[in-house]
Each structure stands twice: as C-alpha cells, then as structure tokens.
CSV table of C-alpha atoms and ligand atoms in Angstrom, one decimal:
chain,number,residue,atom,x,y,z
X,115,MET,CA,48.6,94.9,137.6
X,116,ARG,CA,47.5,95.2,134.0
X,117,VAL,CA,44.8,92.5,133.6
X,118,LEU,CA,43.5,91.4,130.3
X,119,VAL,CA,39.9,89.9,130.7
X,120,THR,CA,38.5,87.9,127.9
X,121,GLY,CA,34.7,87.6,127.7
X,122,ALA,CA,34.5,91.0,129.3
X,123,ASN,CA,30.9,91.5,128.1
X,124,GLY,CA,29.7,88.2,129.5
X,125,GLN,CA,27.8,87.8,132.7
X,126,LEU,CA,31.0,86.9,134.7
X,127,GLY,CA,33.2,89.5,132.8
X,128,ARG,CA,30.8,92.3,133.6
X,129,ASP,CA,31.0,91.6,137.4
X,130,LEU,CA,34.7,90.9,137.3
X,131,THR,CA,35.8,94.2,135.8
X,132,PRO,CA,34.6,96.6,138.6
X,133,LEU,CA,36.0,94.2,141.3
X,134,LEU,CA,39.4,94.1,139.6
X,135,GLU,CA,39.4,97.9,139.3
X,136,ALA,CA,38.4,98.3,143.0
X,137,ALA,CA,41.4,96.1,143.8
X,138,GLY,CA,43.7,98.6,142.0
X,139,HIS,CA,44.2,96.8,138.7
X,140,THR,CA,44.1,98.3,135.2
X,141,ILE,CA,41.7,96.4,133.0
X,142,TYR,CA,41.6,95.6,129.4
X,143,GLY,CA,38.2,94.1,128.7
X,144,ALA,CA,38.5,92.1,125.4
X,145,THR,CA,35.5,91.4,123.3
X,146,ARG,CA,34.7,90.4,119.8
X,147,LYS,CA,32.4,93.4,119.5
X,148,SER,CA,34.9,96.2,120.1
X,149,GLU,CA,35.0,98.4,117.0
X,150,GLU,CA,38.6,99.5,117.7
X,151,ASN,CA,40.2,96.3,119.0
X,152,PRO,CA,38.0,93.3,118.5
X,153,MET,CA,39.5,90.1,119.9
X,154,GLU,CA,38.5,86.8,118.3
X,155,ILE,CA,40.0,84.1,120.5
X,156,THR,CA,40.1,81.5,117.8
X,157,ASP,CA,42.4,83.7,115.7
X,158,PHE,CA,46.0,83.6,117.1
X,159,ALA,CA,47.0,86.8,115.3
X,160,SER,CA,44.0,88.7,116.8
X,161,VAL,CA,44.9,87.5,120.3
X,162,ALA,CA,48.6,88.2,119.8
X,163,ALA,CA,47.8,91.7,118.7
X,164,GLN,CA,45.9,92.4,121.9
X,165,PHE,CA,48.7,91.0,124.0
X,166,GLU,CA,51.2,93.2,122.1
X,167,GLN,CA,49.1,96.3,122.5
X,168,PHE,CA,48.1,96.0,126.1
X,169,GLN,CA,51.2,94.2,127.5
X,170,PRO,CA,49.2,92.4,130.3
X,171,ASP,CA,50.7,91.3,133.6
X,172,ALA,CA,48.0,88.7,134.0
X,173,VAL,CA,45.0,87.3,132.1
X,174,ILE,CA,41.6,86.1,133.2
X,175,HIS,CA,40.1,84.0,130.4
X,176,ALA,CA,36.3,84.0,130.8
X,177,ALA,CA,35.3,83.9,127.1
X,178,ALA,CA,33.7,80.7,126.0
X,179,HIS,CA,31.1,79.2,123.8
X,180,THR,CA,28.6,78.6,126.7
X,181,ASN,CA,25.5,77.4,124.8
X,182,VAL,CA,25.6,73.8,125.8
X,183,ASP,CA,23.1,72.5,123.3
X,184,ASP,CA,24.7,74.4,120.5
X,185,CYS,CA,28.1,72.9,121.5
X,186,GLU,CA,26.4,69.4,121.2
X,187,ARG,CA,25.1,70.1,117.8
X,188,ASN,CA,28.4,71.7,116.6
X,189,PRO,CA,31.2,70.0,118.4
X,190,ASP,CA,33.9,71.2,116.1
X,191,ASN,CA,32.9,74.8,116.7
X,192,ALA,CA,32.7,74.1,120.5
X,193,HIS,CA,36.3,72.9,120.3
X,194,ARG,CA,37.4,75.8,118.1
X,195,VAL,CA,36.3,78.3,120.7
X,196,ASN,CA,36.8,76.5,124.0
X,197,ALA,CA,39.9,74.4,123.2
X,198,LEU,CA,41.7,76.3,120.3
X,199,GLY,CA,40.7,79.7,121.7
X,200,THR,CA,42.2,78.7,125.1
X,201,TRP,CA,45.2,77.2,123.5
X,202,ASN,CA,46.0,80.6,121.8
X,203,ILE,CA,45.6,82.5,125.1
X,204,ALA,CA,47.6,79.9,127.1
X,205,THR,CA,50.4,80.0,124.5
X,206,LEU,CA,50.8,83.8,124.8
X,207,ALA,CA,50.4,83.9,128.6
X,208,GLY,CA,53.0,81.0,128.9
X,209,GLU,CA,55.5,82.8,126.6
X,210,ALA,CA,55.1,86.0,128.7
X,211,ASN,CA,55.4,83.9,131.9
X,212,ILE,CA,52.4,85.7,133.4
X,213,PRO,CA,49.5,84.3,135.5
X,214,LEU,CA,46.5,83.0,133.7
X,215,ILE,CA,43.1,82.2,135.3
X,216,TYR,CA,41.0,80.0,133.1
X,217,VAL,CA,37.3,79.6,134.0
X,218,SER,CA,36.1,76.1,133.6
X,219,THR,CA,33.0,74.0,134.5
X,220,ASP,CA,31.4,71.3,136.6
X,221,PHE,CA,30.5,69.6,133.3
X,222,VAL,CA,34.0,68.1,133.2
X,223,PHE,CA,32.5,65.5,135.5
X,224,ASP,CA,30.1,62.7,134.6
X,225,GLY,CA,27.9,63.0,137.7
X,226,ALA,CA,28.2,59.4,138.7
X,227,LYS,CA,29.1,60.4,142.3
X,228,THR,CA,26.5,61.2,144.9
X,229,THR,CA,28.8,63.3,147.1
X,230,PRO,CA,30.5,66.6,146.1
X,231,TYR,CA,33.3,66.5,143.5
X,232,THR,CA,36.7,67.7,144.7
X,233,GLU,CA,39.6,68.9,142.5
X,234,TYR,CA,41.2,65.4,143.0
X,235,ASP,CA,38.2,63.5,141.4
X,236,ALA,CA,38.6,62.0,137.9
X,237,VAL,CA,37.1,63.9,135.1
X,238,ASN,CA,34.9,62.3,132.4
X,239,PRO,CA,32.7,64.8,130.5
X,240,LEU,CA,29.4,63.5,129.1
X,241,ASN,CA,29.0,66.2,126.4
X,242,HIS,CA,30.9,68.2,123.9
X,243,TYR,CA,30.8,71.5,125.9
X,244,GLY,CA,32.4,69.7,128.9
X,245,ALA,CA,34.9,67.9,126.6
X,246,SER,CA,35.9,71.2,124.9
X,247,LYS,CA,36.3,73.0,128.3
X,248,LEU,CA,38.4,70.1,129.5
X,249,ALA,CA,40.6,70.3,126.4
X,250,GLY,CA,41.0,74.0,127.3
X,251,GLU,CA,42.1,73.0,130.9
X,252,LYS,CA,44.8,70.7,129.4
X,253,HIS,CA,46.2,73.5,127.1
X,254,VAL,CA,46.3,75.9,130.1
X,255,ALA,CA,48.1,73.3,132.3
X,256,GLN,CA,50.6,72.3,129.6
X,257,LEU,CA,51.5,75.8,128.3
X,258,CYS,CA,51.3,78.2,131.2
X,259,ARG,CA,53.2,77.4,134.4
X,260,LYS,CA,51.5,80.2,136.4
X,261,HIS,CA,47.9,78.9,135.8
X,262,PHE,CA,44.8,78.8,137.8
X,263,ILE,CA,41.9,76.6,136.6
X,264,ALA,CA,38.7,77.8,138.3
X,265,ARG,CA,35.8,75.3,137.8
X,266,THR,CA,32.4,76.8,138.6
X,267,SER,CA,28.8,75.8,138.1
X,268,TRP,CA,25.3,77.0,137.3
X,269,LEU,CA,26.2,80.7,137.0
X,270,PHE,CA,23.8,83.6,137.5
X,271,GLY,CA,24.6,87.3,137.4
X,272,ALA,CA,23.0,90.7,137.0
X,273,HIS,CA,24.2,91.0,133.5
X,274,GLY,CA,23.0,88.6,130.9
X,275,MET,CA,20.5,85.7,130.6
X,276,ASN,CA,20.6,82.9,133.2
X,277,PHE,CA,18.3,80.4,134.8
X,278,PRO,CA,16.7,82.5,137.6
X,279,ARG,CA,16.2,85.4,135.2
X,280,ARG,CA,14.6,83.0,132.7
X,281,MET,CA,12.3,81.6,135.4
X,282,LEU,CA,11.1,85.1,136.4
X,283,GLU,CA,10.6,86.0,132.7
X,284,LEU,CA,8.5,82.8,132.1
X,285,ALA,CA,6.5,83.4,135.3
X,286,GLN,CA,5.2,86.6,133.9
X,287,THR,CA,3.2,84.8,131.2
X,288,ARG,CA,2.7,81.2,132.5
X,289,LYS,CA,0.7,79.6,135.3
X,290,GLU,CA,3.0,76.5,135.4
X,291,LEU,CA,6.7,76.0,134.9
X,292,THR,CA,8.1,72.5,134.3
X,293,VAL,CA,11.6,72.1,135.7
X,294,ILE,CA,14.1,69.2,135.9
X,295,ALA,CA,14.3,67.7,139.3
X,296,ASP,CA,16.9,65.0,138.8
X,297,GLN,CA,20.0,67.1,138.1
X,298,ILE,CA,21.7,68.4,141.2
X,299,GLY,CA,24.3,71.2,141.3
X,300,SER,CA,25.5,74.3,143.1
X,301,PRO,CA,24.1,77.6,141.8
X,302,THR,CA,26.8,80.3,141.9
X,303,HIS,CA,26.5,84.1,141.8
X,304,THR,CA,29.1,85.6,139.4
X,305,LEU,CA,29.8,88.3,142.0
X,306,ASP,CA,31.0,85.7,144.5
X,307,LEU,CA,33.0,83.9,141.8
X,308,ALA,CA,34.6,87.2,140.7
X,309,GLY,CA,35.6,87.9,144.3
X,310,VAL,CA,37.5,84.6,144.5
X,311,LEU,CA,39.2,85.2,141.2
X,312,VAL,CA,40.4,88.6,142.3
X,313,SER,CA,41.8,87.0,145.5
X,314,LEU,CA,43.5,84.1,143.6
X,315,LEU,CA,45.1,86.6,141.3
X,316,ALA,CA,46.8,88.2,144.3
X,317,SER,CA,48.3,84.9,145.3
X,318,GLN,CA,50.9,82.5,143.9
X,319,HIS,CA,48.9,79.4,144.8
X,320,TYR,CA,48.6,78.2,141.2
X,321,GLY,CA,46.5,75.1,140.5
X,322,THR,CA,43.0,73.8,140.0
X,323,TYR,CA,40.1,75.2,142.2
X,324,HIS,CA,36.4,74.5,142.5
X,325,VAL,CA,34.6,77.8,143.1
X,326,SER,CA,30.9,77.6,143.8
X,327,ASN,CA,28.4,78.9,146.3
X,328,SER,CA,27.8,76.4,149.1
X,329,GLY,CA,24.8,74.1,149.3
X,330,GLU,CA,23.2,72.1,146.5
X,331,CYS,CA,19.8,71.8,144.8
X,332,SER,CA,18.0,70.6,141.7
X,333,TRP,CA,16.9,73.0,139.0
X,334,TYR,CA,13.4,72.5,140.3
X,335,GLN,CA,14.4,73.6,143.8
X,336,PHE,CA,16.3,76.5,142.3
X,337,ALA,CA,13.2,77.6,140.3
X,338,GLN,CA,11.0,77.3,143.4
X,339,LYS,CA,13.4,79.4,145.6
X,340,THR,CA,13.7,82.0,142.9
X,341,LEU,CA,10.0,82.6,142.6
X,342,GLU,CA,9.6,82.4,146.4
X,343,LEU,CA,12.3,85.0,147.1
X,344,ALA,CA,11.1,87.2,144.3
X,345,GLY,CA,7.6,87.2,145.8
X,346,VAL,CA,6.0,85.6,142.7
X,347,GLN,CA,2.6,84.0,143.5
X,348,GLY,CA,0.1,81.9,141.6
X,349,VAL,CA,2.7,80.1,139.5
X,350,ASN,CA,3.0,76.3,140.0
X,351,VAL,CA,6.5,74.8,139.5
X,352,ARG,CA,6.1,71.2,138.4
X,353,PRO,CA,9.1,68.7,138.7
X,354,ILE,CA,10.0,66.6,135.6
X,355,ARG,CA,12.8,64.1,134.8
X,356,ALA,CA,15.7,65.1,132.6
X,357,ALA,CA,14.7,62.3,130.3
X,358,ASP,CA,11.4,64.1,129.6
X,359,TRP,CA,13.2,67.3,128.7
X,360,GLN,CA,13.9,68.0,125.0
X,361,SER,CA,17.7,68.5,124.6
X,362,PRO,CA,20.4,66.9,122.5
X,363,THR,CA,22.8,67.1,125.5
X,364,ARG,CA,23.5,64.6,128.2
X,365,ARG,CA,24.2,66.4,131.5
X,366,PRO,CA,25.6,65.1,134.7
X,367,PRO,CA,22.9,64.1,137.2
X,368,TYR,CA,25.1,65.3,140.1
X,369,SER,CA,27.8,68.0,139.7
X,370,VAL,CA,28.1,69.6,143.1
X,371,LEU,CA,31.6,71.1,143.5
X,372,ARG,CA,33.3,70.9,146.9
X,373,ASN,CA,35.7,73.9,147.1
X,374,PHE,CA,38.3,71.7,148.6
X,375,ALA,CA,41.4,73.5,147.2
X,376,LEU,CA,40.1,76.8,148.6
X,377,GLU,CA,39.5,75.1,151.9
X,378,LEU,CA,43.0,73.7,152.0
X,379,GLN,CA,44.5,77.2,151.1
X,380,GLY,CA,42.5,78.7,154.0
X,381,TYR,CA,40.0,80.8,152.0
X,382,PRO,CA,36.6,81.4,153.6
X,383,THR,CA,33.6,79.4,152.5
X,384,LEU,CA,31.4,81.1,149.9
X,385,PRO,CA,27.8,82.0,151.0
X,386,HIS,CA,25.0,79.5,150.6
X,387,TRP,CA,23.4,79.6,147.1
X,388,GLU,CA,20.1,80.8,148.6
X,389,THR,CA,21.8,83.8,150.2
X,390,ALA,CA,23.6,84.5,146.9
X,391,LEU,CA,20.3,84.2,145.0
X,392,ALA,CA,18.7,86.8,147.4
X,393,GLY,CA,21.6,89.1,146.7
X,394,PHE,CA,21.2,88.7,143.0
X,395,LEU,CA,17.4,89.3,143.1
X,396,ALA,CA,18.1,92.5,145.1
X,397,ARG,CA,20.6,93.6,142.4
X,398,ILE,CA,18.1,93.2,139.6
X,399,SER,CA,15.0,94.5,141.3
U,509,NAP,N1,27.1,80.1,132.5
U,509,NAP,C1,27.3,79.1,133.3
U,509,NAP,O1,26.4,78.5,133.9
U,509,NAP,C2,28.7,78.5,133.5
U,509,NAP,C3,28.9,77.3,134.3
U,509,NAP,C4,30.2,76.8,134.4
U,509,NAP,C5,31.3,77.5,133.8
U,509,NAP,N2,31.1,78.6,133.1
U,509,NAP,C6,32.2,79.2,132.4
U,509,NAP,O2,32.3,80.5,133.0
U,509,NAP,C7,32.8,81.4,132.0
U,509,NAP,C8,32.0,82.7,131.9
U,509,NAP,O3,30.6,82.3,131.6
U,509,NAP,P1,29.5,83.4,131.3
U,509,NAP,O4,28.2,82.7,131.8
U,509,NAP,O5,29.9,84.7,131.8
U,509,NAP,O6,29.5,83.3,129.7
U,509,NAP,P2,28.7,84.3,128.7
U,509,NAP,O7,27.9,85.3,129.4
U,509,NAP,O8,28.2,83.4,127.7
U,509,NAP,O9,30.0,85.1,128.2
U,509,NAP,C9,31.0,84.5,127.4
U,509,NAP,C10,31.6,85.6,126.5
U,509,NAP,O10,32.5,84.9,125.7
U,509,NAP,C11,32.7,85.7,124.5
U,509,NAP,N3,33.1,84.8,123.4
U,509,NAP,C12,32.4,83.7,122.9
U,509,NAP,N4,33.0,83.3,121.8
U,509,NAP,C13,34.1,84.1,121.6
U,509,NAP,C14,35.1,84.1,120.6
U,509,NAP,N5,35.2,83.2,119.7
U,509,NAP,N6,36.1,85.1,120.7
U,509,NAP,C15,36.0,86.0,121.7
U,509,NAP,N7,35.1,86.0,122.7
U,509,NAP,C16,34.1,85.1,122.6
U,509,NAP,C17,31.4,86.4,124.3
U,509,NAP,O11,31.8,87.7,124.1
U,509,NAP,P3,31.3,88.7,122.9
U,509,NAP,O12,30.3,87.9,122.1
U,509,NAP,O13,30.9,89.9,123.7
U,509,NAP,O14,32.6,88.9,122.2
U,509,NAP,C18,30.7,86.3,125.6
U,509,NAP,O15,30.4,87.6,126.2
U,509,NAP,C19,33.0,80.6,130.7
U,509,NAP,O16,34.3,80.2,130.6
U,509,NAP,C20,32.1,79.4,130.9
U,509,NAP,O17,32.5,78.3,130.2
U,509,NAP,C21,29.8,79.1,132.9
C-alpha cells in the first residue's frame, strides 16, 4: 500500500516508517520541514496537495501538538493543530474512502477510575491537550468510515525527547531528581506501538483501540527503573506530589489503558513496560 504518514519526523513517525517499509508498504513521510513538499496540517490546501501528489491507499496520522503545557496556555492553537488538522486529514481520507489511523491519547480520560480504562469507558479530558485530541477523534469517527483510533500513553522512543531520556540527561548533572509519584500510567515504547499500527493497517477491524505496553507505574517508579536499568548510581530519586509540581496543566491521576479491543480481536499482549524500557535503553546506548 501507499501509506502517507503525518508527523513522520516525530518519535513515533521515525519508528513507524521502517516497520511499514519492512511490511512492504511505500511510505510518504509528511513533515512541515520538507523543502520540496512541506505539509502543514492546519492548512487544508497544503494537505490536499499532498494527497493529490502521493495518492495514498492509507494514512497514519501521528502529527500533533504534543507539548501539553503549551496546549494549556494556548488552547486555540492546540485545537487548530489537533482538531482542525485532524479534521482536514479525515475529510480527505473519508472522501477517498481509504483507511485512516489516528493516534490519540490516554489524556481523553479524567483519571477518576482506579482500574485500567477500556475503550468502552466514558471520556472526560481534564486539559486542553486532551480535549483537542478528543475533538480530533470525533472528526475522524464522523468523516472517515474506515478509521482506527489508537489511544496510547507515556511514549518513549529512540528518536526525540521523552521522559526516560530526560531523566538520564538530568542524572548527569544532578545528585537528586524530584519526580511525581501520584500520577499512574503505562509507559509505551514507540516501537511496540508502531508494530501494532502496522498490524491494524493490514486488518479491516476498524474502531477504537488502546495500545500501550502492559503494567503500570508512577512517573517516580518510571524514573527509578530508568536509572536502575541504565546502571546510573549515586542519584537519589525523590517522590513528590503532582500538586507540588509547577505546571499550568491538570493531568489525570490514573490513566492506565487496558488494551481490551486488541484482546477481543485476538492480538497478543504487548510486553511489560519494564521490558520495553530495557529495549529502548539498549537502542540508545
Ligand atoms: N508523546 C506522548 O507521550 C504521547 C502520549 C499519548 C499520545 N501521543 C500521540 O502520539 C502521536 C505521536 O506522538 P510523538 O510523541 O511522536 O510526537 P512528536 O515527537 O511531538 O511528533 C509530532 C510531530 O507532529 C508534527 N506536527 C506538529 N504540528 C504540526 C502541524 N501543524 N503540521 C504538520 N505537522 C505537525 C511535528 O512535525 P514537524 O515539526 O517535523 O513538521 C512533529 O514531528 C501524537 O498524535 C500524540 O498526540 C503522544
């Protein structure tokens, strides 16, 4: 298939492209930074021109405004990129009647539950990033019949900045790291997520999926395990409460995703996040 990937330069996009190629697909990696064919997703004409030129058989939409605090400070811009940008892509994919995979987030949930969220749980975003990504989900579901919505969480990959990479960076210059201990989620390796997206693309099981590594932890435990597996010594990780962390953004205290739709469809369970983290550390070492 000819697969158009948005956000191809992002941490997910960079892992997705080689896996899609290995599965025999021809990839068009769209990015704003291309000199020849820049694609600005908020500009319908720009997106339409790329569809016209590449004539995709499928689209994986991974581009998003992912800076959660910036989304909170500039909610209109968050919606311009994550809602309008997705609206543009869903319109064109719907008109062409081709499959569209939209990558969404655990932040569509409010975190009031204490057991893992399934695809059948009610959404209620606490912040503008989550609200704008949810708006994107609605556009996709309304405009594109052959859609997959893949909600994921706490991404880390070999390309780009992310939480474990940041912890390793800080550990080089600090003796103590203070990390939030009262937000719980499922860290997810972009490589594992990408593998599932490639499998979904080969299916016709359209719908909403949760795609995360298994297990759960707090940011504090995630930081501890990162330093332990990387062999970093002499750095103390101190737990703090989210209320003591400077941020304009309310985040769900619990946003663990149960991959229930994948289970129902007979897909294998993804590796535990600690196994995925060890694989990530091996990749970047
Ligand atoms: N990171 C997480 O922890 C996390 C958690 C849950 C869900 N997700 C979702 O997973 C997906 C992938 O995340 P990621 O971590 O790979 O993100 P990322 O590294 O921040 O990459 C996102 C990409 O989106 C592109 N982009 C942003 N605004 C754009 C615009 N207006 N027009 C065109 N492209 C634009 C950027 O591309 P250029 O600047 O190169 O053009 C960037 O490379 C996103 O949909 C995100 O919402 C992420």
